C-alpha atoms as a printed R data frame, in Angstrom:
   type eleno elety resid chain resno       x       y        z
1  ATOM     1    CA   ARG     A     1 143.293 110.412 -202.600
2  ATOM     2    CA   THR     A     2 140.641 108.136 -201.764
3  ATOM     3    CA   PHE     A     3 141.063 104.939 -199.620
4  ATOM     4    CA   THR     A     4 138.534 102.261 -200.309
5  ATOM     5    CA   PHE     A     5 137.982  99.134 -197.832
6  ATOM     6    CA   PHE     A     6 135.052  96.852 -196.641
7  ATOM     7    CA   MET     A     7 133.563  96.757 -193.173
8  ATOM     8    CA   GLN     A     8 131.679  93.774 -191.424
9  ATOM     9    CA   ASP     A     9 129.667  94.359 -188.425
10 ATOM    10    CA   GLU     A    10 129.035  92.293 -185.584
11 ATOM    11    CA   ASN     A    11 125.939  90.394 -187.422
12 ATOM    12    CA   GLY     A    12 128.538  89.619 -190.560
13 ATOM    13    CA   THR     A    13 126.707  92.438 -192.818
14 ATOM    14    CA   GLU     A    14 129.418  93.802 -195.185
15 ATOM    15    CA   MET     A    15 129.700  97.190 -196.420
16 ATOM    16    CA   LYS     A    16 131.887  99.167 -199.015
17 ATOM    17    CA   VAL     A    17 133.633 102.015 -197.288
18 ATOM    18    CA   VAL     A    18 135.092 105.149 -199.258
19 ATOM    19    CA   PHE     A    19 136.877 107.895 -197.609
20 ATOM    20    CA   GLU     A    20 138.527 110.794 -199.042
21 ATOM    21    CA   GLY     A    21 142.000 110.641 -197.748
22 ATOM    22    CA   THR     A    22 144.786 108.341 -196.940
23 ATOM    23    CA   MET     A    23 144.640 105.142 -194.879
24 ATOM    24    CA   PRO     A    24 145.156 105.836 -191.310
25 ATOM    25    CA   ASN     A    25 148.905 104.578 -190.094
26 ATOM    26    CA   ASN     A    26 147.465 102.056 -187.628
27 ATOM    27    CA   PHE     A    27 144.519 100.645 -189.958
28 ATOM    28    CA   GLU     A    28 146.261  97.448 -190.700
29 ATOM    29    CA   THR     A    29 147.043  96.384 -187.083
30 ATOM    30    CA   ALA     A    30 143.726  97.762 -185.841
31 ATOM    31    CA   THR     A    31 141.486  95.421 -183.592
32 ATOM    32    CA   SER     A    32 138.281  97.580 -184.613
33 ATOM    33    CA   VAL     A    33 137.229 100.257 -186.412
34 ATOM    34    CA   VAL     A    34 134.761 103.191 -185.931
35 ATOM    35    CA   VAL     A    35 133.667 104.963 -189.119
36 ATOM    36    CA   THR     A    36 131.445 107.976 -189.110
37 ATOM    37    CA   GLY     A    37 129.971 109.636 -192.188
38 ATOM    38    CA   GLN     A    38 126.908 108.806 -194.565
39 ATOM    39    CA   TYR     A    39 125.339 106.089 -196.152
40 ATOM    40    CA   LYS     A    40 124.188 106.747 -199.960
41 ATOM    41    CA   GLU     A    41 124.740 105.478 -203.415
42 ATOM    42    CA   ASN     A    42 124.863 101.957 -202.035
43 ATOM    43    CA   TYR     A    43 128.183 102.326 -200.105
44 ATOM    44    CA   PHE     A    44 129.302 104.340 -196.532
45 ATOM    45    CA   HIS     A    45 130.857 107.671 -197.113
46 ATOM    46    CA   ALA     A    46 133.169 108.221 -194.321
47 ATOM    47    CA   ARG     A    47 133.842 111.386 -192.810
48 ATOM    48    CA   ASP     A    48 136.305 110.091 -190.087
49 ATOM    49    CA   ILE     A    49 138.069 106.666 -189.494
50 ATOM    50    CA   LEU     A    50 138.623 106.117 -185.847
51 ATOM    51    CA   THR     A    51 140.843 102.862 -185.393
52 ATOM    52    CA   LYS     A    52 141.482 100.861 -181.944
53 ATOM    53    CA   CYS     A    53 145.060  99.055 -181.958
54 ATOM    54    CA   PRO     A    54 145.915  96.312 -179.552
55 ATOM    55    CA   SER     A    55 147.596  97.921 -176.385
56 ATOM    56    CA   LYS     A    56 151.519  96.620 -175.712
57 ATOM    57    CA   TYR     A    57 150.250  97.173 -172.051
58 ATOM    58    CA   GLU     A    58 147.540  94.476 -172.046
59 ATOM    59    CA   GLU     A    59 147.775  91.591 -169.784
60 ATOM    60    CA   THR     A    60 149.535  88.371 -171.311
61 ATOM    61    CA   GLY     A    61 147.891  85.854 -169.364
62 ATOM    62    CA   VAL     A    62 149.918  86.179 -165.822
63 ATOM    63    CA   LYS     A    63 148.013  84.662 -163.059
64 ATOM    64    CA   THR     A    64 148.183  86.185 -159.653
65 ATOM    65    CA   THR     A    65 147.101  84.814 -156.329
66 ATOM    66    CA   GLN     A    66 146.281  86.563 -153.085
67 ATOM    67    CA   LEU     A    67 147.859  85.552 -149.868
């Protein structure tokens, strides 16, 4: 199986990424993605895909005050 997608860096540069494997379970909800591998043949050959998803424990805008 091959999973292909496009990534965009913080400068707005977009690149095609090809991963020989399946899409990670939490890929579609990830807030950021780290891909390791090698650039060749005009696209990035991914060896690993690490995803960061939003935490269900993050603050939700609750304000606290000290007495």
